[in-house]
Coordinates of C-alpha atoms and ligand atoms in Angstrom, one line a residue:
M1 CA 68.0 17.7 -84.1
Q2 CA 66.0 14.9 -85.7
L3 CA 63.4 15.0 -82.9
L4 CA 62.7 18.7 -83.2
E5 CA 62.4 18.4 -87.0
R6 CA 59.9 15.5 -86.6
L7 CA 57.9 17.5 -84.0
R8 CA 57.8 20.7 -86.2
S9 CA 56.8 18.8 -89.3
R10 CA 54.3 16.8 -87.2
T11 CA 55.6 13.6 -88.6
A12 CA 56.5 12.6 -85.0
V13 CA 54.4 9.9 -83.4
I14 CA 53.2 10.7 -79.9
G15 CA 52.6 8.1 -77.2
I16 CA 50.2 9.0 -74.3
V17 CA 50.5 6.8 -71.2
G18 CA 47.3 6.8 -69.1
M19 CA 44.2 7.4 -71.2
G20 CA 42.0 9.1 -68.6
Y21 CA 40.6 12.6 -67.9
V22 CA 43.9 14.1 -68.8
G23 CA 45.3 11.7 -71.4
I24 CA 42.3 11.6 -73.7
P25 CA 41.8 15.3 -74.3
L26 CA 45.6 15.6 -74.9
A27 CA 45.5 12.8 -77.4
L28 CA 42.5 14.4 -79.2
R29 CA 44.3 17.7 -79.5
F30 CA 47.6 16.2 -80.8
S31 CA 45.7 14.1 -83.2
E32 CA 43.7 17.2 -84.4
V33 CA 46.8 19.0 -85.4
G34 CA 48.1 16.1 -87.4
F35 CA 50.2 13.8 -85.2
R36 CA 49.8 10.1 -85.1
I37 CA 48.9 9.0 -81.6
V38 CA 49.4 5.7 -79.7
G39 CA 47.5 5.6 -76.4
F40 CA 48.9 3.3 -73.7
D41 CA 46.8 2.0 -70.8
I42 CA 46.8 -1.0 -68.5
D43 CA 43.0 -1.1 -68.5
A44 CA 42.1 -3.5 -71.2
D45 CA 38.4 -2.5 -71.3
R46 CA 39.4 1.1 -71.8
V47 CA 41.7 0.2 -74.6
G48 CA 38.9 -1.8 -76.3
M49 CA 36.5 1.1 -75.9
L50 CA 38.8 3.7 -77.3
N51 CA 39.7 1.5 -80.3
A52 CA 36.0 1.0 -80.9
G53 CA 35.6 4.8 -81.1
K54 CA 33.8 5.1 -77.8
S55 CA 34.6 7.6 -75.0
P56 CA 34.9 6.2 -71.5
I57 CA 34.3 9.7 -70.1
R58 CA 30.9 11.4 -70.1
H59 CA 31.9 14.9 -71.1
I60 CA 34.1 13.8 -73.9
P61 CA 32.0 12.9 -77.0
S62 CA 32.4 9.5 -78.5
A63 CA 32.3 11.2 -82.0
D64 CA 35.6 12.9 -81.1
V65 CA 37.2 9.6 -80.2
A66 CA 35.8 7.9 -83.3
A67 CA 37.2 10.8 -85.5
M68 CA 40.6 10.3 -83.8
V69 CA 40.5 6.6 -84.6
E70 CA 39.8 7.5 -88.2
R71 CA 42.9 9.6 -88.2
G72 CA 45.0 6.6 -87.2
F73 CA 44.8 6.7 -83.4
E74 CA 45.4 3.3 -81.7
A75 CA 45.1 2.4 -78.0
T76 CA 47.2 -0.5 -76.7
G77 CA 48.3 -2.3 -73.6
D78 CA 51.5 -3.4 -75.3
F79 CA 54.2 -1.2 -73.9
G80 CA 56.7 -2.7 -76.3
R81 CA 55.3 -0.2 -78.8
A82 CA 56.8 2.7 -76.8
S83 CA 59.9 2.3 -79.0
E84 CA 57.7 3.4 -82.0
V85 CA 56.9 6.8 -80.6
D86 CA 59.0 10.0 -80.6
A87 CA 57.4 11.6 -77.5
I88 CA 56.0 9.8 -74.5
V89 CA 53.6 11.9 -72.4
I90 CA 52.8 10.4 -69.0
C91 CA 49.4 11.1 -67.5
V92 CA 48.9 8.4 -64.9
P93 CA 47.2 8.9 -61.5
T94 CA 49.1 10.4 -58.5
P95 CA 46.8 9.7 -55.5
L96 CA 47.6 9.9 -51.8
S97 CA 48.2 6.7 -49.7
K98 CA 46.1 5.8 -46.7
H99 CA 48.4 8.0 -44.6
R100 CA 48.0 11.0 -46.9
E101 CA 51.4 10.6 -48.4
P102 CA 52.2 10.7 -52.1
D103 CA 51.6 7.5 -53.9
L104 CA 53.9 7.4 -56.9
S105 CA 53.3 3.7 -57.6
F106 CA 51.6 4.5 -60.9
I107 CA 54.5 6.6 -62.1
V108 CA 57.0 4.0 -60.9
R109 CA 55.2 1.2 -62.6
T110 CA 54.9 3.2 -65.8
M111 CA 58.7 3.8 -65.8
E112 CA 59.5 0.2 -65.0
T113 CA 57.4 -0.9 -68.0
L114 CA 58.7 1.7 -70.3
E115 CA 62.4 1.4 -69.4
P116 CA 63.3 -1.5 -71.7
H117 CA 61.7 0.2 -74.7
L118 CA 63.2 3.7 -74.3
R119 CA 65.5 4.7 -77.2
E120 CA 67.6 7.6 -78.5
N121 CA 65.9 10.7 -79.8
Q122 CA 62.8 10.4 -77.6
L123 CA 61.2 13.1 -75.5
I124 CA 59.6 12.1 -72.2
S125 CA 57.2 14.5 -70.6
L126 CA 55.6 13.9 -67.2
E127 CA 52.2 15.6 -66.8
S128 CA 50.9 13.9 -63.6
T129 CA 50.6 16.4 -60.6
T130 CA 53.4 15.7 -58.2
Y131 CA 55.9 17.3 -55.7
P132 CA 59.0 19.2 -56.9
G133 CA 61.8 16.9 -57.6
T134 CA 59.8 13.9 -59.0
T135 CA 61.0 14.3 -62.6
R136 CA 64.6 14.5 -61.6
E137 CA 64.6 12.1 -58.7
V138 CA 62.2 9.4 -59.9
L139 CA 62.1 9.5 -63.7
K140 CA 65.6 10.5 -64.6
P141 CA 67.4 7.4 -63.1
Y142 CA 65.3 5.0 -65.3
I143 CA 66.3 6.8 -68.4
E144 CA 70.0 6.9 -67.5
R145 CA 69.9 3.2 -66.6
R146 CA 69.1 2.6 -70.3
G147 CA 72.4 4.3 -71.1
L148 CA 70.7 7.4 -72.6
R149 CA 72.2 10.8 -72.0
I150 CA 69.6 13.3 -71.0
G151 CA 69.8 16.6 -72.9
E152 CA 72.0 14.9 -75.6
N153 CA 70.3 12.0 -77.1
C154 CA 67.1 11.9 -74.9
F155 CA 65.0 14.6 -73.4
L156 CA 63.1 14.9 -70.2
V157 CA 60.6 17.6 -69.2
Y158 CA 57.8 18.2 -66.7
S159 CA 54.6 19.9 -68.0
P160 CA 51.7 20.1 -65.6
E161 CA 48.2 19.4 -66.9
R162 CA 45.6 22.1 -66.3
E163 CA 42.6 20.2 -67.6
D164 CA 39.3 21.4 -66.0
P165 CA 36.7 18.7 -66.8
G166 CA 33.4 20.2 -67.9
N167 CA 34.7 23.7 -68.4
T168 CA 33.6 24.7 -71.9
E169 CA 35.2 28.2 -71.8
F170 CA 38.8 26.9 -72.2
T171 CA 40.1 24.0 -74.4
T172 CA 43.3 22.0 -74.4
R173 CA 44.4 24.4 -77.2
T174 CA 43.7 27.6 -75.3
I175 CA 45.1 26.7 -71.9
P176 CA 48.7 27.8 -71.7
K177 CA 51.2 25.0 -71.1
V178 CA 54.1 25.4 -68.6
V179 CA 57.2 23.4 -69.4
G180 CA 60.4 22.9 -67.5
G181 CA 63.3 20.7 -68.8
I182 CA 66.2 19.0 -67.1
T183 CA 68.5 20.9 -69.6
A184 CA 67.9 23.8 -72.0
A185 CA 67.8 21.2 -74.9
C186 CA 65.1 19.3 -73.0
R187 CA 63.1 22.4 -72.5
A188 CA 63.4 23.3 -76.3
A189 CA 62.1 19.8 -77.2
G190 CA 59.2 20.3 -74.8
E191 CA 58.4 23.7 -76.3
A192 CA 58.4 22.1 -79.8
L193 CA 56.1 19.3 -78.7
Y194 CA 53.5 21.5 -76.9
G195 CA 53.9 24.5 -79.2
A196 CA 52.6 22.3 -82.0
A197 CA 49.3 21.8 -80.2
V198 CA 48.6 24.7 -77.8
D199 CA 48.4 28.5 -78.4
R200 CA 50.9 29.4 -75.7
V201 CA 53.8 27.6 -74.1
V202 CA 55.3 29.1 -70.9
P203 CA 58.9 27.9 -70.5
V204 CA 60.3 27.9 -66.9
S205 CA 63.9 27.2 -65.8
S206 CA 63.5 23.7 -64.4
P207 CA 61.2 20.8 -63.9
E208 CA 61.0 21.7 -60.2
A209 CA 59.7 25.2 -61.0
A210 CA 57.0 23.6 -63.3
E211 CA 56.1 21.0 -60.6
L212 CA 55.7 23.7 -58.0
T213 CA 53.7 25.9 -60.4
K214 CA 51.0 23.3 -60.6
L215 CA 51.0 22.8 -56.9
L216 CA 50.7 26.6 -56.3
E217 CA 47.7 26.8 -58.6
N218 CA 45.9 24.0 -56.7
I219 CA 47.0 25.1 -53.3
Q220 CA 45.7 28.6 -54.0
R221 CA 42.3 27.1 -54.7
A222 CA 42.3 24.8 -51.7
V223 CA 43.3 27.6 -49.3
N224 CA 40.8 30.1 -50.7
I225 CA 37.9 27.5 -50.7
G226 CA 38.9 26.8 -47.0
L227 CA 38.8 30.5 -46.3
V228 CA 35.4 31.1 -47.9
N229 CA 34.0 28.0 -46.1
E230 CA 35.1 29.5 -42.8
M231 CA 33.5 32.8 -43.8
K232 CA 30.3 30.9 -44.6
M233 CA 30.1 29.5 -41.1
I234 CA 30.8 32.9 -39.6
A235 CA 28.2 34.6 -41.9
D236 CA 25.7 31.9 -41.1
K237 CA 26.0 32.5 -37.3
M238 CA 25.6 36.3 -38.0
G239 CA 22.6 35.7 -40.2
I240 CA 24.3 37.0 -43.3
D241 CA 24.1 35.4 -46.8
I242 CA 27.6 34.5 -47.8
Y243 CA 26.7 34.4 -51.5
E244 CA 25.4 37.9 -51.3
V245 CA 28.7 39.0 -49.8
V246 CA 30.9 37.1 -52.3
E247 CA 28.8 38.6 -55.2
A248 CA 29.1 42.1 -53.7
A249 CA 32.9 41.7 -53.1
S250 CA 33.3 40.5 -56.7
T251 CA 32.3 43.9 -58.0
K252 CA 35.6 45.2 -56.8
P253 CA 37.4 45.6 -60.2
F254 CA 40.9 44.6 -58.9
G255 CA 42.5 42.4 -56.3
F256 CA 39.5 40.2 -55.4
T257 CA 38.9 36.7 -56.9
P258 CA 35.6 35.0 -56.0
Y259 CA 35.6 31.5 -54.5
Y260 CA 32.4 29.8 -53.5
P261 CA 31.6 27.8 -50.4
G262 CA 30.2 24.2 -50.6
P263 CA 29.9 20.9 -48.8
G264 CA 33.7 20.3 -48.9
L265 CA 36.4 19.6 -51.5
G266 CA 36.2 17.0 -54.2
G267 CA 37.9 15.7 -57.2
H268 CA 41.2 14.1 -58.0
C269 CA 43.2 17.3 -57.6
I270 CA 42.3 20.0 -55.1
P271 CA 41.9 17.8 -52.0
I272 CA 45.0 15.8 -52.8
D273 CA 47.7 17.8 -54.5
P274 CA 48.5 20.2 -51.7
F275 CA 49.6 17.3 -49.5
Y276 CA 52.2 16.4 -52.1
L277 CA 53.9 19.6 -51.1
T278 CA 53.3 19.1 -47.4
W279 CA 55.1 15.7 -47.6
K280 CA 58.1 17.1 -49.6
A281 CA 58.4 20.2 -47.3
R282 CA 59.0 17.9 -44.4
E283 CA 62.2 16.8 -46.0
Y284 CA 63.3 20.4 -45.6
G285 CA 62.1 20.7 -42.0
L286 CA 59.2 22.9 -43.1
S287 CA 55.5 23.0 -42.3
T288 CA 52.8 24.0 -44.7
H289 CA 50.5 25.8 -42.3
F290 CA 48.0 27.2 -44.9
I291 CA 47.5 23.8 -46.5
E292 CA 46.9 22.0 -43.2
L293 CA 44.5 24.6 -41.9
S294 CA 42.4 24.8 -45.1
G295 CA 42.5 21.0 -45.3
E296 CA 41.0 20.9 -41.7
I297 CA 38.2 23.4 -42.5
N298 CA 37.4 21.8 -45.8
R299 CA 37.3 18.3 -44.3
D300 CA 35.0 19.5 -41.6
M301 CA 32.4 20.8 -44.1
P302 CA 30.4 17.5 -44.6
G303 CA 30.0 17.3 -40.8
W304 CA 28.8 20.9 -40.6
V305 CA 26.3 20.2 -43.4
V306 CA 25.0 17.2 -41.5
G307 CA 24.6 19.3 -38.4
K308 CA 22.5 21.7 -40.5
I309 CA 20.3 18.9 -41.7
A310 CA 19.8 17.6 -38.2
A311 CA 18.9 21.0 -36.9
A312 CA 16.5 21.6 -39.8
L313 CA 14.7 18.3 -39.2
N314 CA 14.6 19.0 -35.5
D315 CA 12.8 22.2 -36.2
C316 CA 10.2 20.1 -38.0
G317 CA 9.9 17.8 -34.9
K318 CA 11.9 15.0 -36.6
S319 CA 15.2 13.3 -35.9
L320 CA 17.9 12.2 -38.3
R321 CA 17.3 8.6 -37.3
N322 CA 14.7 7.1 -39.7
S323 CA 14.3 10.3 -41.7
R324 CA 14.3 9.7 -45.4
I325 CA 16.8 12.0 -47.0
L326 CA 17.6 12.5 -50.7
A327 CA 21.0 13.7 -51.7
L328 CA 21.0 15.8 -54.9
G329 CA 24.2 15.5 -56.8
I330 CA 26.9 13.0 -55.9
A331 CA 29.5 13.8 -58.5
Y332 CA 32.1 16.1 -56.9
K333 CA 31.2 19.2 -59.0
R334 CA 28.6 20.5 -61.4
D335 CA 28.0 18.7 -64.7
V336 CA 30.6 16.0 -64.4
D337 CA 30.2 12.3 -63.6
D338 CA 33.4 12.1 -61.6
M339 CA 32.9 10.8 -58.0
R340 CA 36.5 10.9 -56.8
E341 CA 36.8 12.4 -53.3
S342 CA 33.2 13.6 -53.6
P343 CA 32.1 15.3 -50.4
S344 CA 28.5 14.2 -51.2
V345 CA 29.5 10.7 -50.4
I346 CA 30.9 11.7 -47.0
V347 CA 27.7 13.5 -46.2
M348 CA 25.7 10.4 -47.3
E349 CA 27.8 8.2 -45.1
L350 CA 27.6 10.5 -42.0
L351 CA 23.8 10.6 -42.5
R352 CA 23.6 6.8 -42.7
E353 CA 25.8 6.4 -39.6
R354 CA 23.3 8.5 -37.7
G355 CA 20.4 6.3 -38.8
A356 CA 18.9 8.3 -41.7
L357 CA 17.6 6.4 -44.7
V358 CA 19.6 7.9 -47.6
E359 CA 19.0 7.9 -51.3
Y360 CA 20.4 10.0 -54.1
S361 CA 19.5 11.6 -57.4
D362 CA 22.2 12.5 -60.0
P363 CA 21.5 12.7 -63.7
N364 CA 25.2 12.0 -64.4
V365 CA 25.6 9.0 -62.2
P366 CA 22.7 6.6 -62.8
V367 CA 24.1 3.8 -60.5
F368 CA 26.2 4.4 -57.4
P369 CA 29.6 3.3 -58.6
K370 CA 31.9 0.8 -56.9
M371 CA 34.3 2.8 -54.8
R372 CA 37.3 1.7 -52.7
E373 CA 36.1 3.0 -49.4
H374 CA 32.4 3.8 -49.8
H375 CA 29.6 1.3 -50.4
F376 CA 26.0 2.2 -51.4
D377 CA 23.8 -0.2 -53.2
L378 CA 21.7 2.5 -54.8
K379 CA 20.4 3.8 -58.1
S380 CA 19.6 7.4 -58.9
V381 CA 16.1 8.4 -58.0
D382 CA 13.9 10.0 -60.8
L383 CA 12.9 13.5 -59.6
T384 CA 9.1 13.3 -59.9
P385 CA 6.8 15.4 -57.8
E386 CA 5.7 12.3 -55.8
A387 CA 9.3 11.1 -55.2
L388 CA 10.3 14.6 -54.0
A389 CA 7.3 14.9 -51.7
S390 CA 8.1 11.5 -50.1
Y391 CA 11.4 12.6 -48.4
D392 CA 11.7 14.3 -45.1
C393 CA 14.6 16.4 -46.4
V394 CA 16.3 17.0 -49.7
V395 CA 20.0 18.1 -49.5
L396 CA 21.4 19.9 -52.5
L397 CA 25.1 18.9 -52.7
T398 CA 26.1 19.3 -56.3
D399 CA 24.3 21.9 -58.4
H400 CA 24.1 20.1 -61.8
S401 CA 22.5 22.2 -64.5
G402 CA 20.3 19.2 -65.3
F403 CA 18.2 19.5 -62.1
D404 CA 14.8 21.1 -62.3
Y405 CA 15.2 23.5 -59.4
D406 CA 11.6 24.9 -59.6
L407 CA 10.2 21.4 -59.4
I408 CA 12.4 20.6 -56.4
L409 CA 11.4 23.8 -54.6
K410 CA 7.7 23.1 -55.3
H411 CA 7.6 19.5 -54.1
A412 CA 10.3 18.8 -51.6
P413 CA 9.1 19.5 -48.0
L414 CA 12.4 20.7 -46.7
I415 CA 15.6 21.7 -48.7
V416 CA 19.1 22.1 -47.2
D417 CA 21.1 24.0 -49.9
T418 CA 24.9 23.8 -49.8
R419 CA 25.3 25.6 -53.1
G420 CA 23.5 28.9 -52.8
K421 CA 21.0 27.9 -55.4
Y422 CA 17.9 29.1 -53.5
R423 CA 18.7 32.6 -52.6
Q424 CA 15.2 34.0 -52.0
A425 CA 13.9 33.6 -48.4
N426 CA 11.6 30.6 -48.3
G427 CA 10.4 28.8 -45.2
K428 CA 11.4 25.4 -46.5
V429 CA 15.0 26.2 -47.5
V430 CA 17.8 26.1 -45.1
K431 CA 21.2 27.4 -46.3
A432 CA 24.3 25.2 -45.4
Ligands
NAD1 N1 41.4 15.0 -63.8 C1 41.8 16.2 -63.9 O1 41.0 17.2 -64.0 C2 43.3 16.6 -63.7 C3 43.7 17.9 -64.0 C4 45.0 18.3 -63.9 C5 45.9 17.3 -63.5 N2 45.5 16.0 -63.3 C6 46.6 15.0 -63.0 O2 46.8 14.2 -64.1 C7 47.1 12.8 -63.7 C8 46.1 11.9 -64.3 O3 44.8 12.1 -63.8 P1 43.5 11.7 -64.5 O4 42.4 12.4 -63.9 O5 43.6 11.7 -66.0 O6 43.4 10.1 -64.1 P2 42.5 9.0 -64.7 O7 42.3 8.0 -63.5 O8 41.3 9.6 -65.4 O9 43.3 8.3 -65.8 C9 44.5 7.6 -65.6 C10 44.6 6.5 -66.6 O10 45.9 5.9 -66.4 C11 45.8 4.5 -66.5 N3 46.9 3.9 -65.9 C12 47.1 3.7 -64.6 N4 48.3 3.2 -64.4 C13 48.9 3.0 -65.6 C14 50.2 2.5 -66.1 N5 51.1 2.0 -65.3 N6 50.4 2.6 -67.4 C15 49.4 3.0 -68.3 N7 48.2 3.5 -67.9 C16 48.0 3.5 -66.6 C17 44.4 4.2 -65.9 O11 43.9 2.9 -66.3 C18 43.6 5.4 -66.4 O12 43.0 5.1 -67.6 C19 47.1 12.9 -62.1 O13 48.4 13.1 -61.7 C20 46.2 14.1 -61.8 O14 46.5 14.7 -60.6 C21 44.2 15.6 -63.4

């Protein structure tokens, strides 16, 4: 097959649709191994930045993007150029709607725009996280409407992305890639595409199996984080340090995987993806009990943290109203600049609702970004001894490695720690 030959010889051109957290690292890796890449995005500013060799994402160095441009990479908003590429890899967002239902509008819009430009001998791979059935039920009809025959002169696969932003232990190359195709020929094309760029490809029998694999991975995390958050609240009432317990349990050499508690779930994946399955399961008359229950516990966490702050202030003879509170870390997890679904923002909002005067410090987020549902007109506070001493309470929400924890401990009058950073007993630290 001409496509397989072009993939194996790396003369194929690869189009990546959606140049974000997922699309850019993939483009970098395919470019590194010798493919020419065209990056498609509807965000004109992003297209301009990428073509100028600049990275729009903090943890991806601009030098890497510049090197990719040197190797012939181009970003574009012109989807007509999709006919130039041999493989189209789709990495557009899959959020939830207001009613916590799958919002596939980005995928649908992508397919509508691509449809007139699809041609024979192309491979289309969906990477966006979604419910089982999306590739077959949503993508396939667009391709067939073009008169293409899937498995014969056009190939369709689902291959979930497993990118973990900020994780330096694994790279796009070393994270195995699961691939499921509509037909065996589709799967073979998918294996040829990803096999050229990653160390290990894991073929599965269908796109649905690949779609559910990704959901299982994220649901496992969401459920276990919910469990450990519940354990934290129980341990707290019993006067036991949950971190000590998780650490001790982790010494069991088999059968235990540590998960850590925190102020709630954040990011584009873990709080959202499980509900894709909940929605689809309803079609089969099924409930997803574990997902719902862990979702409930995780969503309650910011409120629990605020309760801890209120109690800690109360013990100092102060109320939340009019207290000056500094939130440390507003990105959703350590050492990233991503604010999506960040529980820190919910904590800040709950504090503000109760009359507290809230500010924040985050070395990765210098200005509070414009968000759809949350509005704070704030800039990150520099952590000087004077600044720290001026607050009634400092709440550690995201434990960035850039924070000077000794300085914070020395100068903040009261610390509420949601990340287990201050383990030694200290009169001014409250664990939450
Ligand atoms: N961020 C992660 O760590 C991660 C990990 C695994 C899986 N995923 C999944 O990957 C998918 C993409 O997530 P992301 O974090 O990269 O999103 P992102 O918001 O960082 O990037 C998406 C990009 O797609 C562009 N885009 C939107 N609609 C488009 C369209 N119609 N055509 C072309 N471009 C369009 C946006 O402008 C943006 O640049 C989601 O389904 C997500 O669940 C994300």
